[in-house]
PDB file of C-alpha atoms in Angstrom:
ATOM      1  CA  MET A 266     157.961 102.614 208.097  1.00 51.00           C
ATOM      2  CA  LYS A 267     154.366 103.365 207.207  1.00 52.00           C
ATOM      3  CA  LYS A 268     154.194 106.054 209.923  1.00 54.00           C
ATOM      4  CA  ILE A 269     157.346 107.750 208.629  1.00 54.00           C
ATOM      5  CA  PHE A 270     155.981 107.744 205.075  1.00 46.00           C
ATOM      6  CA  LEU A 271     152.670 109.280 206.197  1.00 43.00           C
ATOM      7  CA  PHE A 272     154.527 111.875 208.274  1.00 49.00           C
ATOM      8  CA  LEU A 273     156.746 112.883 205.322  1.00 46.00           C
ATOM      9  CA  LEU A 274     153.737 112.994 203.011  1.00 45.00           C
ATOM     10  CA  SER A 275     151.895 115.271 205.458  1.00 52.00           C
ATOM     11  CA  VAL A 276     154.875 117.611 205.806  1.00 46.00           C
ATOM     12  CA  SER A 277     155.256 117.730 202.031  1.00 52.00           C
ATOM     13  CA  MET A 278     151.578 118.628 201.573  1.00 48.00           C
ATOM     14  CA  VAL A 279     151.776 121.416 204.189  1.00 45.00           C
ATOM     15  CA  ILE A 280     154.886 122.882 202.538  1.00 49.00           C
ATOM     16  CA  ASN A 281     153.231 122.677 199.122  1.00 51.00           C
ATOM     17  CA  LEU A 282     150.023 124.312 200.383  1.00 46.00           C
ATOM     18  CA  THR A 283     151.961 127.126 202.064  1.00 47.00           C
ATOM     19  CA  SER A 284     153.977 127.706 198.905  1.00 47.00           C
ATOM     20  CA  CYS A 285     150.804 127.906 196.785  1.00 47.00           C
ATOM     21  CA  GLN A 286     149.197 130.335 199.226  1.00 50.00           C
ATOM     22  CA  GLU A 287     152.258 132.600 199.125  1.00 47.00           C
ATOM     23  CA  LYS A 288     152.257 132.589 195.310  1.00 46.00           C
ATOM     24  CA  THR A 289     148.560 133.477 195.301  1.00 45.00           C
ATOM     25  CA  LYS A 290     149.156 136.395 197.679  1.00 49.00           C
ATOM     26  CA  THR A 291     152.023 137.845 195.673  1.00 48.00           C
ATOM     27  CA  SER A 292     150.916 137.204 192.103  1.00 52.00           C
ATOM     28  CA  LYS A 293     148.950 139.952 190.395  1.00 53.00           C
ATOM     29  CA  VAL A 294     146.601 139.691 187.487  1.00 50.00           C
ATOM     30  CA  LEU A 295     147.560 142.334 184.975  1.00 49.00           C
ATOM     31  CA  THR A 296     145.012 143.383 182.403  1.00 53.00           C
ATOM     32  CA  GLN A 297     145.725 145.555 179.423  1.00 61.00           C
ATOM     33  CA  GLU A 298     143.436 148.516 178.866  1.00 68.00           C
ATOM     34  CA  ILE A 299     141.479 148.287 175.626  1.00 78.00           C
ATOM     35  CA  THR A 300     142.228 151.276 173.427  1.00 84.00           C
ATOM     36  CA  PHE A 301     140.685 152.603 170.241  1.00 91.00           C
ATOM     37  CA  LYS A 302     141.986 151.172 166.965  1.00 93.00           C
ATOM     38  CA  LYS A 303     141.051 153.169 163.849  1.00 96.00           C
ATOM     39  CA  GLU A 304     139.755 150.903 161.087  1.00 97.00           C
ATOM     40  CA  GLY A 305     137.814 153.364 158.964  1.00 98.00           C
ATOM     41  CA  ARG A 306     136.046 156.699 158.642  1.00 98.00           C
ATOM     42  CA  LEU A 307     132.318 157.435 158.942  1.00 98.00           C
ATOM     43  CA  ASN A 308     130.588 160.596 157.676  1.00 98.00           C
ATOM     44  CA  VAL A 309     127.192 161.920 158.768  1.00 98.00           C
ATOM     45  CA  PHE A 310     125.202 163.961 156.236  1.00 98.00           C
ATOM     46  CA  LYS A 311     122.197 166.220 156.923  1.00 97.00           C
ATOM     47  CA  LYS A 312     118.851 164.784 155.837  1.00 95.00           C
ATOM     48  CA  ASP A 313     117.594 167.587 153.616  1.00 87.00           C
ATOM     49  CA  THR A 314     120.733 169.327 152.398  1.00 90.00           C
ATOM     50  CA  ASP A 315     123.096 166.340 152.210  1.00 89.00           C
ATOM     51  CA  SER A 316     125.786 168.575 153.724  1.00 97.00           C
ATOM     52  CA  LEU A 317     128.430 167.013 155.963  1.00 97.00           C
ATOM     53  CA  VAL A 318     127.515 167.231 159.647  1.00 95.00           C
ATOM     54  CA  SER A 319     130.549 165.447 161.049  1.00 97.00           C
ATOM     55  CA  ALA A 320     133.116 162.744 160.460  1.00 98.00           C
ATOM     56  CA  PHE A 321     134.350 160.083 162.874  1.00 98.00           C
ATOM     57  CA  ASN A 322     137.207 157.640 163.007  1.00 98.00           C
ATOM     58  CA  ILE A 323     135.620 154.234 163.519  1.00 98.00           C
ATOM     59  CA  GLU A 324     136.521 150.881 164.895  1.00 97.00           C
ATOM     60  CA  ILE A 325     134.526 147.994 163.414  1.00 97.00           C
ATOM     61  CA  ALA A 326     132.904 145.414 165.700  1.00 96.00           C
ATOM     62  CA  GLU A 327     133.607 142.156 163.844  1.00 88.00           C
ATOM     63  CA  GLY A 328     132.901 138.630 164.930  1.00 89.00           C
ATOM     64  CA  GLU A 329     130.779 137.411 167.791  1.00 93.00           C
ATOM     65  CA  TYR A 330     133.113 138.482 170.622  1.00 92.00           C
ATOM     66  CA  GLU A 331     133.578 142.072 169.404  1.00 92.00           C
ATOM     67  CA  THR A 332     129.885 142.387 168.609  1.00 93.00           C
ATOM     68  CA  GLN A 333     128.888 141.149 172.066  1.00 93.00           C
ATOM     69  CA  THR A 334     131.506 143.262 173.859  1.00 93.00           C
ATOM     70  CA  GLY A 335     131.380 146.518 171.872  1.00 94.00           C
ATOM     71  CA  LEU A 336     132.802 149.354 173.973  1.00 96.00           C
ATOM     72  CA  MET A 337     132.469 147.519 177.288  1.00 96.00           C
ATOM     73  CA  TYR A 338     135.415 147.819 179.678  1.00 94.00           C
ATOM     74  CA  ARG A 339     136.783 150.922 177.934  1.00 95.00           C
ATOM     75  CA  LYS A 340     137.965 153.742 180.182  1.00 94.00           C
ATOM     76  CA  SER A 341     137.720 156.344 177.422  1.00 95.00           C
ATOM     77  CA  LEU A 342     137.050 156.933 173.742  1.00 96.00           C
ATOM     78  CA  PRO A 343     138.454 159.791 171.626  1.00 96.00           C
ATOM     79  CA  GLN A 344     135.838 162.500 170.980  1.00 95.00           C
ATOM     80  CA  ASP A 345     136.081 162.032 167.207  1.00 96.00           C
ATOM     81  CA  ALA A 346     135.789 158.244 167.402  1.00 98.00           C
ATOM     82  CA  GLY A 347     133.121 155.572 167.509  1.00 98.00           C
ATOM     83  CA  MET A 348     132.414 151.896 166.997  1.00 98.00           C
ATOM     84  CA  LEU A 349     130.363 150.674 164.045  1.00 98.00           C
ATOM     85  CA  PHE A 350     128.477 147.374 164.220  1.00 98.00           C
ATOM     86  CA  ILE A 351     127.712 145.868 160.810  1.00 97.00           C
ATOM     87  CA  PHE A 352     125.152 143.064 160.911  1.00 96.00           C
ATOM     88  CA  ASP A 353     124.314 140.564 158.167  1.00 95.00           C
ATOM     89  CA  ASN A 354     120.615 141.446 158.072  1.00 96.00           C
ATOM     90  CA  SER A 355     118.068 143.984 159.218  1.00 98.00           C
ATOM     91  CA  GLN A 356     116.070 143.136 162.301  1.00 98.00           C
ATOM     92  CA  LEU A 357     114.865 144.626 165.560  1.00 98.00           C
ATOM     93  CA  ARG A 358     117.874 145.155 167.795  1.00 98.00           C
ATOM     94  CA  ALA A 359     118.504 146.224 171.365  1.00 98.00           C
ATOM     95  CA  PHE A 360     121.733 147.298 173.040  1.00 98.00           C
ATOM     96  CA  TYR A 361     122.460 147.915 176.718  1.00 97.00           C
ATOM     97  CA  MET A 362     125.233 149.464 178.798  1.00 97.00           C
ATOM     98  CA  LYS A 363     126.139 146.556 181.085  1.00 95.00           C
ATOM     99  CA  ASN A 364     129.908 146.673 181.802  1.00 95.00           C
ATOM    100  CA  THR A 365     130.228 149.903 179.796  1.00 97.00           C
ATOM    101  CA  GLU A 366     132.139 152.463 181.834  1.00 97.00           C
ATOM    102  CA  ILE A 367     131.575 155.584 179.738  1.00 97.00           C
ATOM    103  CA  PRO A 368     128.281 157.235 178.663  1.00 98.00           C
ATOM    104  CA  LEU A 369     127.476 156.577 175.013  1.00 98.00           C
ATOM    105  CA  ASP A 370     125.188 157.700 172.237  1.00 98.00           C
ATOM    106  CA  ILE A 371     123.710 154.623 170.566  1.00 98.00           C
ATOM    107  CA  ILE A 372     122.616 155.316 166.996  1.00 98.00           C
ATOM    108  CA  TYR A 373     120.446 152.808 165.121  1.00 98.00           C
ATOM    109  CA  ILE A 374     120.824 152.899 161.325  1.00 98.00           C
ATOM    110  CA  ASN A 375     118.674 151.114 158.738  1.00 98.00           C
ATOM    111  CA  GLU A 376     119.894 149.170 155.690  1.00 98.00           C
ATOM    112  CA  ASP A 377     119.700 152.362 153.573  1.00 98.00           C
ATOM    113  CA  LYS A 378     122.176 153.975 156.006  1.00 98.00           C
ATOM    114  CA  ILE A 379     119.561 156.367 157.391  1.00 98.00           C
ATOM    115  CA  ILE A 380     119.577 157.066 161.138  1.00 98.00           C
ATOM    116  CA  GLU A 381     116.336 155.760 162.645  1.00 98.00           C
ATOM    117  CA  LYS A 382     116.821 156.292 166.384  1.00 98.00           C
ATOM    118  CA  ILE A 383     119.365 157.855 168.743  1.00 98.00           C
ATOM    119  CA  TYR A 384     119.785 157.172 172.445  1.00 98.00           C
ATOM    120  CA  THR A 385     121.790 160.083 173.849  1.00 98.00           C
ATOM    121  CA  MET A 386     123.902 159.719 177.005  1.00 98.00           C
ATOM    122  CA  ALA A 387     123.082 156.071 177.721  1.00 98.00           C
ATOM    123  CA  THR A 388     123.939 155.473 181.379  1.00 98.00           C
ATOM    124  CA  PRO A 389     127.111 153.505 182.193  1.00 98.00           C
ATOM    125  CA  PHE A 390     126.597 150.040 183.742  1.00 98.00           C
ATOM    126  CA  ASP A 391     122.826 150.142 183.089  1.00 98.00           C
ATOM    127  CA  ALA A 392     121.489 146.787 181.871  1.00 97.00           C
ATOM    128  CA  THR A 393     118.204 148.317 180.678  1.00 97.00           C
ATOM    129  CA  SER A 394     117.436 147.359 177.080  1.00 98.00           C
ATOM    130  CA  LEU A 395     117.564 150.199 174.538  1.00 98.00           C
ATOM    131  CA  PRO A 396     115.485 148.882 171.608  1.00 98.00           C
ATOM    132  CA  SER A 397     115.630 150.067 168.013  1.00 98.00           C
ATOM    133  CA  ASN A 398     111.837 149.662 167.556  1.00 98.00           C
ATOM    134  CA  VAL A 399     112.376 149.210 163.789  1.00 98.00           C
ATOM    135  CA  PRO A 400     114.552 146.803 161.767  1.00 98.00           C
ATOM    136  CA  ILE A 401     118.194 147.887 161.902  1.00 98.00           C
ATOM    137  CA  LYS A 402     121.298 146.690 160.066  1.00 98.00           C
ATOM    138  CA  TYR A 403     123.944 149.013 161.561  1.00 98.00           C
ATOM    139  CA  VAL A 404     124.636 150.541 164.960  1.00 98.00           C
ATOM    140  CA  LEU A 405     127.061 153.359 165.743  1.00 98.00           C
ATOM    141  CA  GLU A 406     128.291 154.021 169.281  1.00 98.00           C
ATOM    142  CA  LEU A 407     129.794 157.440 170.061  1.00 98.00           C
ATOM    143  CA  ASN A 408     130.786 159.254 173.229  1.00 98.00           C
ATOM    144  CA  GLY A 409     127.768 160.427 175.194  1.00 98.00           C
ATOM    145  CA  ALA A 410     126.155 163.689 173.984  1.00 98.00           C
ATOM    146  CA  VAL A 411     128.357 163.938 170.869  1.00 98.00           C
ATOM    147  CA  SER A 412     125.423 163.403 168.504  1.00 97.00           C
ATOM    148  CA  SER A 413     123.310 166.124 170.112  1.00 97.00           C
ATOM    149  CA  SER A 414     126.223 168.593 170.350  1.00 97.00           C
ATOM    150  CA  LEU A 415     126.857 168.164 166.601  1.00 97.00           C
ATOM    151  CA  GLY A 416     123.182 168.239 165.636  1.00 96.00           C
ATOM    152  CA  VAL A 417     123.016 164.629 164.412  1.00 97.00           C
ATOM    153  CA  LEU A 418     119.336 163.695 164.079  1.00 97.00           C
ATOM    154  CA  ALA A 419     117.115 160.828 163.051  1.00 98.00           C
ATOM    155  CA  GLY A 420     116.721 161.015 159.280  1.00 98.00           C
ATOM    156  CA  ASP A 421     120.358 161.989 158.687  1.00 98.00           C
ATOM    157  CA  ARG A 422     122.393 159.697 156.420  1.00 98.00           C
ATOM    158  CA  VAL A 423     125.716 157.991 157.108  1.00 98.00           C
ATOM    159  CA  ASP A 424     128.375 156.502 154.895  1.00 98.00           C
ATOM    160  CA  TRP A 425     131.742 155.009 155.697  1.00 98.00           C
ATOM    161  CA  SER A 426     134.931 153.589 154.284  1.00 98.00           C
ATOM    162  CA  ILE A 427     136.947 150.821 155.862  1.00 95.00           C
ATOM    163  CA  GLU A 428     140.752 150.999 155.665  1.00 91.00           C
TER     164      GLU A 428
END
């Protein structure tokens, strides 16, 4: 009786294992592409003349997960769009491009909403730190080379409204 029980148990385990392997082979993991979600509008004004340089639709990085992830894993970003990071305080900051598939401009902005530093065309998937070098409260990420093509420079001022 004991031998029959062990035999049936063994057969059952083999059938179960085979079934699990087949499910693993045929099941697919589907991931949804992350797309831009407009949450506000950001304007860039020229330093000396205060004239409008450009305006962008923005997505706000809120909470720890969005702040840590930013534009990682995105396949694209509309040309007139960006992501704004709003931090609680001003401090030295550094961003990097790990897991970021598209080139970006990373714009560091002080608490007075003045652009302090711009990294143009940050390289996708590069884990090299891109430091602000001065205390920063806000960071704007745009498509690579957008800031230079529009003439956005350090010293320019930004302002935004959240919808």
